[in-house]
Each structure stands twice: as C-alpha cells, then as structure tokens.
Coordinates of N, CA and C and ligand atoms in Angstrom, one line a residue:
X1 N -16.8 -2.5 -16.7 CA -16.4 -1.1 -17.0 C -15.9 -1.1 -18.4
X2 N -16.7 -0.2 -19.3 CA -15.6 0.3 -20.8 C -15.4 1.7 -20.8
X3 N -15.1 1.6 -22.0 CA -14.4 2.9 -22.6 C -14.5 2.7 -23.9
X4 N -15.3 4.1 -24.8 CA -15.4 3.2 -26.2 C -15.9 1.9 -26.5
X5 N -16.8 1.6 -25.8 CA -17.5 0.0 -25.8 C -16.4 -1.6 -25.5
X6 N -15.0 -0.6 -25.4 CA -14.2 -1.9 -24.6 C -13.8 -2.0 -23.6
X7 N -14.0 -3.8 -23.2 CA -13.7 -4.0 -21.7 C -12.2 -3.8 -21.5
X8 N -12.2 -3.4 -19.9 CA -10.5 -2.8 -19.4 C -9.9 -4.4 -19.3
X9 N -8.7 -4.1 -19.9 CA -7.6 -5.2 -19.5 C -7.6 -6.0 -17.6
X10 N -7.4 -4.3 -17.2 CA -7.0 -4.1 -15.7 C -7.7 -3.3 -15.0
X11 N -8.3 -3.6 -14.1 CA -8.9 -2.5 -13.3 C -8.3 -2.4 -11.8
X12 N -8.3 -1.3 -11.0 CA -8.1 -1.1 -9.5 C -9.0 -0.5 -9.2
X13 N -9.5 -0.9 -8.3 CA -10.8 -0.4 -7.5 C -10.5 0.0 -6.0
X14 N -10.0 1.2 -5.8 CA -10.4 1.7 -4.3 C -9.3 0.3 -3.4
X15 N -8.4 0.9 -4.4 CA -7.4 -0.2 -3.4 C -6.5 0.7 -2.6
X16 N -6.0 0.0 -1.8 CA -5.1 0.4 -0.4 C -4.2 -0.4 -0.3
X17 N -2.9 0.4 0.2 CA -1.7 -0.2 0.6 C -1.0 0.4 1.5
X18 N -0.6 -0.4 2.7 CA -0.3 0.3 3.5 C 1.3 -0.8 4.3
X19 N 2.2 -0.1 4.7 CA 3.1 -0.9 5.2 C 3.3 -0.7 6.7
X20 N 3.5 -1.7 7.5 CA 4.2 -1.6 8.8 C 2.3 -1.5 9.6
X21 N 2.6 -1.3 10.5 CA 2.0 -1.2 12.0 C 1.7 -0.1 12.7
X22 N 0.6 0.3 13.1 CA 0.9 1.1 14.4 C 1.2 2.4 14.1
X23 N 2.6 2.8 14.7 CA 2.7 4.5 14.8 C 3.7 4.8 13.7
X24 N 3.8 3.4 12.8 CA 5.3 3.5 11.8 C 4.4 3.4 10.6
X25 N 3.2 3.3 10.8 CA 2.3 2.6 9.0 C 2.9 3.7 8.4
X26 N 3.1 3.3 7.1 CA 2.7 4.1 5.8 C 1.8 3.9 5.3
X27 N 0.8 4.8 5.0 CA 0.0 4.4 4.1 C 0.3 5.5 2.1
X28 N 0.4 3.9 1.7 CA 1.1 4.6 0.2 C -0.1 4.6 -0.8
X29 N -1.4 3.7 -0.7 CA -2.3 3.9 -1.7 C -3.7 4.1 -0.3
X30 N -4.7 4.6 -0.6 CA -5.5 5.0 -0.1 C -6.4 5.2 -0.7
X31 N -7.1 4.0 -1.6 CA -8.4 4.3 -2.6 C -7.9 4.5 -3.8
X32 N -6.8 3.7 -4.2 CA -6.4 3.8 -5.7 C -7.1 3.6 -6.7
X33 N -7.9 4.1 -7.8 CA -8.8 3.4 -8.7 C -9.0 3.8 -10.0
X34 N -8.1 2.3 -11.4 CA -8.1 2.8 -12.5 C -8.1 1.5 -13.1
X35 N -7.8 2.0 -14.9 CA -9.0 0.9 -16.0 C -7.9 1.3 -17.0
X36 N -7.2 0.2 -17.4 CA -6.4 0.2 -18.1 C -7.3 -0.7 -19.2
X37 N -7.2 0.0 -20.7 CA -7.8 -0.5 -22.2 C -6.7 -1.0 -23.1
X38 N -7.3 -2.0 -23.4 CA -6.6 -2.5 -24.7 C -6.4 -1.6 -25.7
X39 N -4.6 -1.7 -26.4 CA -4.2 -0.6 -27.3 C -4.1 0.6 -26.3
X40 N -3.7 0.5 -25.4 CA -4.1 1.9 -24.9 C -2.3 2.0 -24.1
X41 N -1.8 3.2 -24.1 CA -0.6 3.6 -23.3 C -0.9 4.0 -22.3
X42 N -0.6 4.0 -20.8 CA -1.1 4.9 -20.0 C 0.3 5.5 -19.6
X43 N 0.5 6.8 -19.0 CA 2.0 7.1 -18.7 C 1.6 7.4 -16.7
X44 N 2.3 6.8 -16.2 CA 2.5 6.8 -14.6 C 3.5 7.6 -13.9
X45 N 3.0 8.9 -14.0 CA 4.0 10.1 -13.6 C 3.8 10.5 -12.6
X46 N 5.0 10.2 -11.4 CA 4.9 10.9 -10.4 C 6.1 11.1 -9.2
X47 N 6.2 11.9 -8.5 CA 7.3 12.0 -7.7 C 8.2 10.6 -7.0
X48 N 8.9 10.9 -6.8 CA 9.8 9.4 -5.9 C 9.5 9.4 -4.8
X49 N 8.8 8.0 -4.0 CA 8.2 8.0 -3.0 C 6.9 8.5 -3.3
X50 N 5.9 8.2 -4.2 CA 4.7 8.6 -4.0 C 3.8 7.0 -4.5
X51 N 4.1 6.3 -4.6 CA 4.0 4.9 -5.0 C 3.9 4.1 -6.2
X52 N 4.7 4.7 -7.0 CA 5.1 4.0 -8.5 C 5.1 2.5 -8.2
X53 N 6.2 2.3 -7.8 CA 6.1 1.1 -7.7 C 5.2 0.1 -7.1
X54 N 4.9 0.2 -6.0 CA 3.9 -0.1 -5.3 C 2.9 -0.5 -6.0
X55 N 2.2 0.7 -7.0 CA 1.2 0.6 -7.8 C 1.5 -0.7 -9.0
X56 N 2.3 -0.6 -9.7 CA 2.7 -1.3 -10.6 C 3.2 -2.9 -9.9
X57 N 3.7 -2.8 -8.6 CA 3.9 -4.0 -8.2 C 2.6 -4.6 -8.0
X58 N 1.4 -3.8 -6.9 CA 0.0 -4.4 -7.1 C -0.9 -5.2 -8.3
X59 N -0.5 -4.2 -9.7 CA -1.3 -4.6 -11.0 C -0.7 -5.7 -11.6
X60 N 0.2 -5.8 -11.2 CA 1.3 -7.4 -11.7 C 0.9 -8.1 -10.4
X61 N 0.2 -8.0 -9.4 CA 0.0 -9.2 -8.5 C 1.2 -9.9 -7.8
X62 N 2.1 -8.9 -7.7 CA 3.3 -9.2 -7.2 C 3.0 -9.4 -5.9
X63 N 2.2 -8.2 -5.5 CA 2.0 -8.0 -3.8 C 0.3 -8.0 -3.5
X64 N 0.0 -8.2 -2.3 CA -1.7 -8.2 -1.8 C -1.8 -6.5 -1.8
X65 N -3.0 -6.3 -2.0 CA -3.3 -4.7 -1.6 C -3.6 -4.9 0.1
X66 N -4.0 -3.7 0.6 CA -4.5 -4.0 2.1 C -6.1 -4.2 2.1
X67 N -6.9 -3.6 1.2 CA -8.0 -3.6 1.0 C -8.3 -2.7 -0.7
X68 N -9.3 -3.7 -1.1 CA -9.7 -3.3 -2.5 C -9.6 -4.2 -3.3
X69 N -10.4 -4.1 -4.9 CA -9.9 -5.0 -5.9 C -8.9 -4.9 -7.0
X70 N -8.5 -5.8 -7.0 CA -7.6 -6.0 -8.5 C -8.2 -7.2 -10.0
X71 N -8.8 -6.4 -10.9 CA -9.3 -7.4 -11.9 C -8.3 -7.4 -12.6
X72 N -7.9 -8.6 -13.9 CA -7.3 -8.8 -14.8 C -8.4 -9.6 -15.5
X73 N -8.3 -9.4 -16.7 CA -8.6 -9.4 -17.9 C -9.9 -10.5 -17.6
X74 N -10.8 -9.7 -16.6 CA -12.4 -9.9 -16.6 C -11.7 -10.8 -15.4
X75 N -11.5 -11.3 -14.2 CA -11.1 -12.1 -12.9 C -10.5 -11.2 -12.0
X76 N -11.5 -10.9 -11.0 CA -11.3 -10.3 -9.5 C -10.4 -11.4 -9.3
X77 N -9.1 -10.6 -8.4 CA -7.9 -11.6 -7.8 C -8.1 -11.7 -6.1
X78 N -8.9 -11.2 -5.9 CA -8.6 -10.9 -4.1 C -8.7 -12.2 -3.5
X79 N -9.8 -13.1 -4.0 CA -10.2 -14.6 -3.5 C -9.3 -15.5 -3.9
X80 N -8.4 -14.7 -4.8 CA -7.8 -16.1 -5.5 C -6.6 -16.3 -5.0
X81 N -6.3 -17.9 -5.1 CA -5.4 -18.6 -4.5 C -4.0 -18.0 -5.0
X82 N -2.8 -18.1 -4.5 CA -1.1 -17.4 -4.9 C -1.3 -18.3 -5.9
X83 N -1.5 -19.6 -6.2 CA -0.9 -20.6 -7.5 C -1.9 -19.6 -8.8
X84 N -3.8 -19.0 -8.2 CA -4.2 -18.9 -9.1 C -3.6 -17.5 -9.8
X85 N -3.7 -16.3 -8.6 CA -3.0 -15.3 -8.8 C -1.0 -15.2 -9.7
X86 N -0.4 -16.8 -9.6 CA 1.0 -17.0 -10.1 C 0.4 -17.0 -12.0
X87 N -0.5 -18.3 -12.4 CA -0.9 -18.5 -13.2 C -1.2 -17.1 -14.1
X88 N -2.3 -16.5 -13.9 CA -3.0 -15.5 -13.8 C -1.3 -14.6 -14.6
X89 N -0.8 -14.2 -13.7 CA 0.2 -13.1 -14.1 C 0.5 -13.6 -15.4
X90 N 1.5 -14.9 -15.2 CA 2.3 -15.3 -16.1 C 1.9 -15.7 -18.0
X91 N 0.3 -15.8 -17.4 CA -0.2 -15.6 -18.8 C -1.1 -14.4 -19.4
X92 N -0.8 -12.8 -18.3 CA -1.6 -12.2 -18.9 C -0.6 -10.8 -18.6
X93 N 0.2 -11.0 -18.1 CA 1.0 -9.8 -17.7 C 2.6 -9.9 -17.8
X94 N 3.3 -9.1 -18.5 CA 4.3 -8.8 -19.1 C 5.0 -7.4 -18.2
X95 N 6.1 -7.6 -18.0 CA 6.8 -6.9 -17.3 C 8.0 -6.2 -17.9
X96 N 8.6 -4.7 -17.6 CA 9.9 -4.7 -18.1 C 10.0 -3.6 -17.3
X97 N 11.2 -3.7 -17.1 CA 12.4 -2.7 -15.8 C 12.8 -1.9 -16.4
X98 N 13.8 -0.9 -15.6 CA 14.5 0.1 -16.3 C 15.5 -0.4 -16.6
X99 N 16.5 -2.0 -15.9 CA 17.0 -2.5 -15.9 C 17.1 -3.9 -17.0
X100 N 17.6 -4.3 -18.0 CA 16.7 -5.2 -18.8 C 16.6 -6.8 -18.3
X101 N 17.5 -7.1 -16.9 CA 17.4 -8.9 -16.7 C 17.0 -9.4 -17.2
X102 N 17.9 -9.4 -18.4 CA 18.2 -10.9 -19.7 C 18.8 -11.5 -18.6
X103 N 19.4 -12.5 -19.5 CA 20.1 -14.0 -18.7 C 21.3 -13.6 -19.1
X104 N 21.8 -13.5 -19.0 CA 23.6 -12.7 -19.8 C 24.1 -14.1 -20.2
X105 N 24.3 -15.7 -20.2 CA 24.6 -16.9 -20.6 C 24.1 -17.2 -21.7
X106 N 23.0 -16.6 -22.2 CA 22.0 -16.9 -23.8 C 21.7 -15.8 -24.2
X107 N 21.6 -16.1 -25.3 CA 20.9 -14.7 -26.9 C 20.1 -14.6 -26.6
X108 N 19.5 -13.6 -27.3 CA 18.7 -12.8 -27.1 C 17.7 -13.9 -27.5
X109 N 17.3 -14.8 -28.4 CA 16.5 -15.5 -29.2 C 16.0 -16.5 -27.8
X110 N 17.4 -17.4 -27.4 CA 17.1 -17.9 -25.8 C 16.2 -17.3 -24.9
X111 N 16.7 -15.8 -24.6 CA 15.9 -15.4 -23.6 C 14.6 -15.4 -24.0
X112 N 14.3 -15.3 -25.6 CA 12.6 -15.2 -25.6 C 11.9 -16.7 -25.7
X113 N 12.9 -17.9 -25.9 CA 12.4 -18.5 -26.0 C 12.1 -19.5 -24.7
X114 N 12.8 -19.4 -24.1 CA 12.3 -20.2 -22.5 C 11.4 -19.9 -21.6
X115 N 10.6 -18.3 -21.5 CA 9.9 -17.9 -20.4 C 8.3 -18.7 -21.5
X116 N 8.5 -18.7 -22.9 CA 7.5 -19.8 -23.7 C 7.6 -20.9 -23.5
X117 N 8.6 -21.7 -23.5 CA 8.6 -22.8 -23.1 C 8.3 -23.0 -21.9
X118 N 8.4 -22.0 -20.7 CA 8.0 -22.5 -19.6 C 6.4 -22.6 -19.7
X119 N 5.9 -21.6 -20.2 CA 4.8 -21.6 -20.7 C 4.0 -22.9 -21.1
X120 N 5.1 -23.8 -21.7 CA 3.8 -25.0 -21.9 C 4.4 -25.1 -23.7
X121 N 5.0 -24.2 -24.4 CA 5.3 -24.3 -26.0 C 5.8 -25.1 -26.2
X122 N 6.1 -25.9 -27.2 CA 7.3 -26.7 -28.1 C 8.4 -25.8 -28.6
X123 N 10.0 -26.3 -28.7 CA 10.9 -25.4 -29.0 C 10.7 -25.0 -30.0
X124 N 9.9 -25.5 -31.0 CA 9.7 -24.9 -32.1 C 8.9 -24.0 -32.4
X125 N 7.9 -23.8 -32.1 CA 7.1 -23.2 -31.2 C 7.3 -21.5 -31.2
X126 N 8.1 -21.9 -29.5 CA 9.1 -20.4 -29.0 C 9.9 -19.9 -30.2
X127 N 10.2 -20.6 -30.5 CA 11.2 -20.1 -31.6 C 10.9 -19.4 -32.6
X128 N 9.9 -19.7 -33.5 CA 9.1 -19.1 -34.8 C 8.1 -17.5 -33.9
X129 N 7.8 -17.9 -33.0 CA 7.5 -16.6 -32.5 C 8.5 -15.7 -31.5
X130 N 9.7 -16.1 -31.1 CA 10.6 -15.3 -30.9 C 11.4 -14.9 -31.9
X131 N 11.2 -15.3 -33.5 CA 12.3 -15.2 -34.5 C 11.4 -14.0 -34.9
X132 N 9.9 -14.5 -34.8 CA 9.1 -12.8 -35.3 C 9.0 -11.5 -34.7
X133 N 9.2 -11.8 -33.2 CA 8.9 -11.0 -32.2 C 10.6 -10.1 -32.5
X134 N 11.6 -10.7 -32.7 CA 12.7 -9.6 -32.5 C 12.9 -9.5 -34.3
X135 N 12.3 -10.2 -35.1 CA 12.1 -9.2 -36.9 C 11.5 -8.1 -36.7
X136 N 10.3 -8.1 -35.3 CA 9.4 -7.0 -35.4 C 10.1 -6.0 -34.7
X137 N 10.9 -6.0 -33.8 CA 11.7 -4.7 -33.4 C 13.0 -4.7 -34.1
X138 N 13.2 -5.3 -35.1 CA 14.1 -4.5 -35.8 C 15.4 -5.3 -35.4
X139 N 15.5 -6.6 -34.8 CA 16.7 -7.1 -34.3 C 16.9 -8.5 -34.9
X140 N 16.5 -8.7 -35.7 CA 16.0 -10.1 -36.7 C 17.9 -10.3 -36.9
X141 N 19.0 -9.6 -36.7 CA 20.1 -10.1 -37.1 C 21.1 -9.8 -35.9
X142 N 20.5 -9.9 -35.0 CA 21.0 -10.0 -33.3 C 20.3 -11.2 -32.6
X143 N 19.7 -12.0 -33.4 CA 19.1 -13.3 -32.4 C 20.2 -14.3 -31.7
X144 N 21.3 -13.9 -31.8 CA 22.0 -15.1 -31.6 C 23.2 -14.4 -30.4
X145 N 22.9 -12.7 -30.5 CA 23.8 -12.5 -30.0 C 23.7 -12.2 -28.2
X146 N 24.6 -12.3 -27.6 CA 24.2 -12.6 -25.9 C 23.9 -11.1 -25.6
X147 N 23.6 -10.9 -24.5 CA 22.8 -9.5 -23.9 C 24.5 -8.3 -23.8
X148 N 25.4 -8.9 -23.3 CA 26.5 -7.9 -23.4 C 27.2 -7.7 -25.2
X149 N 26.6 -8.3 -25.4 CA 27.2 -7.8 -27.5 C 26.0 -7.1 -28.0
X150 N 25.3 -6.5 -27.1 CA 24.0 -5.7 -27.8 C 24.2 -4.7 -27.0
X151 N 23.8 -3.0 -27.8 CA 23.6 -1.9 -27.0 C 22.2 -1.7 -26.0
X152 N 22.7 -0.7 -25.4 CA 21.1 -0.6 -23.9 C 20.1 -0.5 -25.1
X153 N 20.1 0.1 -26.0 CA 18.8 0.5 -26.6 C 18.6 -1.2 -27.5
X154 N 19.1 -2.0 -27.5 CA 19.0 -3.4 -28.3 C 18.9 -4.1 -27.0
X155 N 19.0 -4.4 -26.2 CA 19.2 -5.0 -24.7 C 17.4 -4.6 -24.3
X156 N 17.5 -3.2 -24.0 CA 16.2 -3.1 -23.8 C 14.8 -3.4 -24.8
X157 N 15.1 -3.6 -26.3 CA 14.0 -3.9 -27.1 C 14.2 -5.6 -26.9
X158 N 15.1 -6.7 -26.3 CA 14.8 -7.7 -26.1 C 14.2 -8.2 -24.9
X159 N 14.3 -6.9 -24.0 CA 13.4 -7.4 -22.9 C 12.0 -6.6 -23.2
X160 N 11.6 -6.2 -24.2 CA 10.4 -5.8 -24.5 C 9.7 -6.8 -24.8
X161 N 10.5 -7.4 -25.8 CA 10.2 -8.7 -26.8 C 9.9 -10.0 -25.8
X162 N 10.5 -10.2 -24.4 CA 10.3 -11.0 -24.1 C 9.4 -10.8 -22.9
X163 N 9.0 -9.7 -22.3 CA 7.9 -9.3 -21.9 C 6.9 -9.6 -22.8
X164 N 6.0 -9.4 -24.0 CA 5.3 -10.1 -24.9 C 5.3 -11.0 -25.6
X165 N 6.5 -11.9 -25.1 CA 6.8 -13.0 -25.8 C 5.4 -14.3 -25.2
X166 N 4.6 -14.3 -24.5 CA 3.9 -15.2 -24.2 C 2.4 -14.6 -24.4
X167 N 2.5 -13.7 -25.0 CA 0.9 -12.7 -25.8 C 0.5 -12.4 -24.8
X168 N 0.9 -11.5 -23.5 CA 0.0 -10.9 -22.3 C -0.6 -10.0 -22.7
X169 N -2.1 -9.3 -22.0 CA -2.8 -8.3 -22.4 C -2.4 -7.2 -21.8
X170 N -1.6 -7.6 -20.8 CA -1.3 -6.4 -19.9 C -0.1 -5.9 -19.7
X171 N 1.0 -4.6 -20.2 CA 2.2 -4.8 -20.1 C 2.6 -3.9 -19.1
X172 N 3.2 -4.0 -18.3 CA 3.8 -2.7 -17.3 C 5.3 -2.7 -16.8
X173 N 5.8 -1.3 -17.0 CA 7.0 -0.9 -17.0 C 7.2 0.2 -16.1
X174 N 8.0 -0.2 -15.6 CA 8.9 1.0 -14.7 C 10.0 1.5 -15.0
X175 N 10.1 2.3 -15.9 CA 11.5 3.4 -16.2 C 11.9 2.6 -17.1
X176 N 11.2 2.2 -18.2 CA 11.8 1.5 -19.1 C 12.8 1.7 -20.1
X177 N 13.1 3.2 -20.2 CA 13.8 3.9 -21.3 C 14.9 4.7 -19.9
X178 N 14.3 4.4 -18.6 CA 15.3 5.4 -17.9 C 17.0 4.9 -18.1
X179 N 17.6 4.2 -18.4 CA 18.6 4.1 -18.3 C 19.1 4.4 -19.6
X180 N 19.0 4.9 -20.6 CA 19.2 5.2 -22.0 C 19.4 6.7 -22.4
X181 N 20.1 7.0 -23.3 CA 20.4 8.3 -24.1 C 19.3 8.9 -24.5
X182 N 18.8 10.2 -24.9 CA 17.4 10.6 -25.0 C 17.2 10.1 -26.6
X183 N 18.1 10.1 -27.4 CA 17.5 9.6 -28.5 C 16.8 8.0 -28.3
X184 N 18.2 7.1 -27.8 CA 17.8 5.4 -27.5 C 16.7 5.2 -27.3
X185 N 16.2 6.2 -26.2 CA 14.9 6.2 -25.3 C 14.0 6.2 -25.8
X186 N 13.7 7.2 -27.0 CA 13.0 7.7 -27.9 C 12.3 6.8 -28.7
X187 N 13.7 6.0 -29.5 CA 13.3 5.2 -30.2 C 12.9 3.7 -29.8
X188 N 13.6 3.1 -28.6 CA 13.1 2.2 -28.2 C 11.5 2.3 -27.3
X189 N 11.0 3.8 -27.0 CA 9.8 3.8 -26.4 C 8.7 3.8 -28.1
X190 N 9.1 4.3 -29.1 CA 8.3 4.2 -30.6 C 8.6 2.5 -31.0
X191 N 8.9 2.0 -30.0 CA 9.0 0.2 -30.7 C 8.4 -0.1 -29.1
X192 N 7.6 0.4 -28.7 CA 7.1 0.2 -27.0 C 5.7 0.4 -27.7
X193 N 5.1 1.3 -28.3 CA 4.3 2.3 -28.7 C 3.6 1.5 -30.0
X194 N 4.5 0.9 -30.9 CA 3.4 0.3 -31.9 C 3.3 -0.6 -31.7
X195 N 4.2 -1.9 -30.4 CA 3.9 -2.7 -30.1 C 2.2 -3.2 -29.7
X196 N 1.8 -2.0 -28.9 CA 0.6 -1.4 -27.8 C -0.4 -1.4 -28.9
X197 N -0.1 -0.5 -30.0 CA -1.4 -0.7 -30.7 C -1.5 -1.7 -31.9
X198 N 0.0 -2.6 -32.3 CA 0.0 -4.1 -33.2 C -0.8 -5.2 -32.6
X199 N -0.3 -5.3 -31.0 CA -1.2 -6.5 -30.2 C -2.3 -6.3 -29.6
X200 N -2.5 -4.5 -29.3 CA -4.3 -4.4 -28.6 C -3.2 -4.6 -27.0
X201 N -2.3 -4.9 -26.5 CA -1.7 -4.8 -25.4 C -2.1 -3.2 -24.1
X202 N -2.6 -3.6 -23.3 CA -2.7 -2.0 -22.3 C -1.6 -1.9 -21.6
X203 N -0.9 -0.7 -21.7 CA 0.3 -0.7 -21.3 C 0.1 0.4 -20.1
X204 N 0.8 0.0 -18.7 CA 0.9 1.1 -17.7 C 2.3 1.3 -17.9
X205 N 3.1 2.6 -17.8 CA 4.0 2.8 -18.1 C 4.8 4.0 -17.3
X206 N 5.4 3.5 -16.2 CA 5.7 4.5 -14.8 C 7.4 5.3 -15.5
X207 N 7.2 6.7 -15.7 CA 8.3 7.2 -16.3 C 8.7 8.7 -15.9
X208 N 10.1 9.5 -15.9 CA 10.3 10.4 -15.4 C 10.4 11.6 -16.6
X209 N 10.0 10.5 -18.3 CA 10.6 11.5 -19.0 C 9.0 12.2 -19.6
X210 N 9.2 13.4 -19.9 CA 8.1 14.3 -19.8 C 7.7 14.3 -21.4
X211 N 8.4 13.9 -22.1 CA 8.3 14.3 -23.8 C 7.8 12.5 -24.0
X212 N 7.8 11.5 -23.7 CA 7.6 10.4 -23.9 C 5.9 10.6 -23.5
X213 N 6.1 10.9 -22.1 CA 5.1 11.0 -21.4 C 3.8 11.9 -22.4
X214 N 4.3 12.4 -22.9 CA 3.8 13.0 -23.9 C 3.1 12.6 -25.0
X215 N 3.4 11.7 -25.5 CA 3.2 10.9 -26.6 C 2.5 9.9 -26.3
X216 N 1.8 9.1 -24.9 CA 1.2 8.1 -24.9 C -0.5 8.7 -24.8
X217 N -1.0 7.3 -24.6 CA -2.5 8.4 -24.6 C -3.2 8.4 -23.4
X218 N -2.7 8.6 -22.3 CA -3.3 9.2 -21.4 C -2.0 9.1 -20.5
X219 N -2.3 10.0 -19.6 CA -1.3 10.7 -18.6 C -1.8 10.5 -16.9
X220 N -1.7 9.6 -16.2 CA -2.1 9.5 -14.7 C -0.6 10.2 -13.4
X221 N -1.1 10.2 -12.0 CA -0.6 10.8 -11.6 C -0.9 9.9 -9.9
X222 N -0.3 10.2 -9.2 CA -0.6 9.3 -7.6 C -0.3 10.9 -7.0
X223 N -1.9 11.1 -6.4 CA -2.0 12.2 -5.4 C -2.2 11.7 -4.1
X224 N -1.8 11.6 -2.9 CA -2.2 11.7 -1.6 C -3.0 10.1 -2.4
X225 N -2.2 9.1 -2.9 CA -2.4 7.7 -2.3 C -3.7 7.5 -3.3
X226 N -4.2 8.2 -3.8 CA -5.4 8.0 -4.9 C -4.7 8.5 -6.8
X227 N -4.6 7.7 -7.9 CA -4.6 7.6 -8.9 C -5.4 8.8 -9.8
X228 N -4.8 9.7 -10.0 CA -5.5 11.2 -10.7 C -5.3 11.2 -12.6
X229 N -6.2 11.9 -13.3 CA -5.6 11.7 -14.4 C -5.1 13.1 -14.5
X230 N -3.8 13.3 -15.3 CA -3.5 14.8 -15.4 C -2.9 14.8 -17.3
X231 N -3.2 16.2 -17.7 CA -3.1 16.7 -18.7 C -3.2 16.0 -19.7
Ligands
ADP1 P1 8.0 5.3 -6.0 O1 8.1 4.1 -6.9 O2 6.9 6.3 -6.5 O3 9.3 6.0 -5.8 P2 7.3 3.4 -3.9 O4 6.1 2.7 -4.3 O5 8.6 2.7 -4.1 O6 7.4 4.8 -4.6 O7 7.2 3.8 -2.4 C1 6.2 4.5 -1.8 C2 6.3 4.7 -0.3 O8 6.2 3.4 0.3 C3 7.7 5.2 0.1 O9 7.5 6.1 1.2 C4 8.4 4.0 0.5 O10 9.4 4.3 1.5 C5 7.3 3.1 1.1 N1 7.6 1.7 0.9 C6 7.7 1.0 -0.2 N2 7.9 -0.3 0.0 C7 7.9 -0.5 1.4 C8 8.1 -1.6 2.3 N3 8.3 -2.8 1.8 N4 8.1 -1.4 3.6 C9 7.8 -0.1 4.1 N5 7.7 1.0 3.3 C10 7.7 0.8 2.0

C-alpha cells in the first residue's frame, strides 16, 4: 500500500477486537483498517469508550487483535512469535502517554540513555544521541536534571525524546499534551510535529484537543468499531 509513492510505516487491515464471551462480548473494533506514512501526523479523535486505546494498544502490538492484520514497517505480525512481535516493537515503535513515566531516580539524559542501551548501544553511544535528542527539543541545559526539577511541558518533551530515542518509524501517543496548560500543550505538540517531519517518523496521535487536532495532517475517527477519516 502507498500514498504518494510511499510505503506505510503501519497498516491495520480489517482488524477486530473484541473482549469477554458470550452474552457479555464487547465488540470494540470490527474491521478496523488504516495506513499510517512516514512524516505523516495522524490525529485519533474520538469519544471515550469508542476504542482509542485499544486501537493504539493493537498498533504497538501490545495486545492480539481477534481477527485481522497488523503490518509494521513492511512485516505482517499475526504469525509472529511474542519474542518476534517483543523485538519488532522495541525497535520500530515509540510510545508516549498523557502521563510521562520517566524513572523519577535519573535525569532526563539517564532516562534516554538506557531504553538505548538496552537496545544493544555503548554508553557512549546513548549518550551522544541522547545529548542531541534533548539539544533538539530545546533541553540541551536540563540533561542532568531528574524528572521532578523539570516542568510538565519539559517532563513531557523527555518522554518524547525518549520515545525516539532508539530511531522508531512508528510513534503513538495517547493524550500526550492532555495533562498540560493550553499554551505547554501547544508548544510541546510544535516539538511533536517537527520531530514527525525531521525523522520521516508516522505518528498516530489519540487526542481530545481540537485546535492541535487541527494542525496535523490528517484527522481519523472510530465509528461503530471501524476507523473513518474526518475533516
Ligand atoms: P477509549 O480509549 O476510546 O476511551 P477503550 O479502547 O479504552 O476506549 O475502550 C473501548 C471499549 O472497550 C470500552 O467499552 C471498554 O469498556 C472496553 N474495554 C477495554 N478494555 C477492556 C478489557 N480489557 N476488557 C473488557 N472490556 C474492555
């Protein structure tokens, strides 16, 4: 599948999800199916309880669908083993919460530099590209400082930084600015935003704010369990 002659990062194909048994199922996706592009924002707007999360837990391979596929960056996952599907994530998909879970015991520099090392880097390594990674959001004189001596809007651009700290193609967030003041939000979603088009990163990006929502480049929606594009 492309767009513009490029291949999608992420695709979902006619996937389903459904919880529980019997006369209690939910069914929360029901033929879900979308194509996330390199450099590309997508904004994931929709009611509570309509399966934000779900969706976004699926495309991170957190959880099995009930039926359907999940590709990542050109590899259908359905056949693949939990170790291949563990792998898979950890080097192609980047995550960030509304919440930031840093490590509150190390700096901000620490936290980028260990989810690389686990990766396989040398400390030196992690280092030189976590010392660039927070120059490039603007925090090049906060590397040393721990997660509670930084504001939400500084807290949250180091869990951006370390969401991309191991060069994933795929970044997805859930309310990543929701816990912030509308300006913080603002600005820490315009260091979300040129991140997306500096690394070629596809970003799904599940959010309640409508003016953000605004500004990415394309706008999806979860109708009745199937992925819609709106406005
Ligand atoms: P959103 O993120 O849009 O608020 P969710 O994906 O969290 O929506 O949930 C979608 C629906 O699936 C809700 O009705 C929720 O109660 C249900 N749901 C989510 N997770 C589970 C689960 N583990 N077991 C049963 N139902 C669940």
């Amino acid at each position: 599948m492309n767009e513009a002659g490029r291949f999608a990062a992420l695709t979902l194909e006619a996937v389903e999800r459904r919880y529980g048994s019997g006369e209690t199922t939910v069914e929360v996706l029901t033929g879900a199916s979308l194509a996330l592009y390199p450099g590309q924002s997508v904004a994931l707007i929709a009611p509570s309880g309509a399966g934000k999360s779900t969706l976004l837990h699926l495309a991170g391979l957190l959880e099995h669908p009930s039926a359907g596929e999940i590709t990542v960056a050109g590899s259908p996952t359905s056949t693949m083993t939990d170790d291949q599907r563990t792998g898979l994530r950890r080097s192609q998909i980047g995550f960030v919460y509304q919440f930031h879970h840093l490590l509150p015991e190390f700096s901000a520099l620490e936290n980028l530099v260990m989810p690389q090392m686990i990766a396989g880097l040398s400390r030196a390594e992690a280092t030189t590209r976590g010392r660039e990674l927070l120059a490039y959001l603007g925090l090049a004189k906060r590397e040393s400082h721990r997660p509670a001596e930084l504001s939400g809007g500084e807290q949250q651009r180091v869990a951006i930084a370390r969401a991309v700290s191991n060069s994933p193609r795929i970044l997805l967030a859930d309310e990543p600015t929701g816990n912030l003041d509308p300006k913080t939000a603002s600005h820490v979603f315009d260091t979300l935003a040129s991140l997306v088009k500096a690394t070629g990163l596809a970003a799904l990006i599940a959010t309640h704010n409508m003016d953000l929502a605004a500004r990415m480049d394309r706008r999806v929606t979860i109708r009745d369990g199937q992925v819609a594009e709106v406005g």
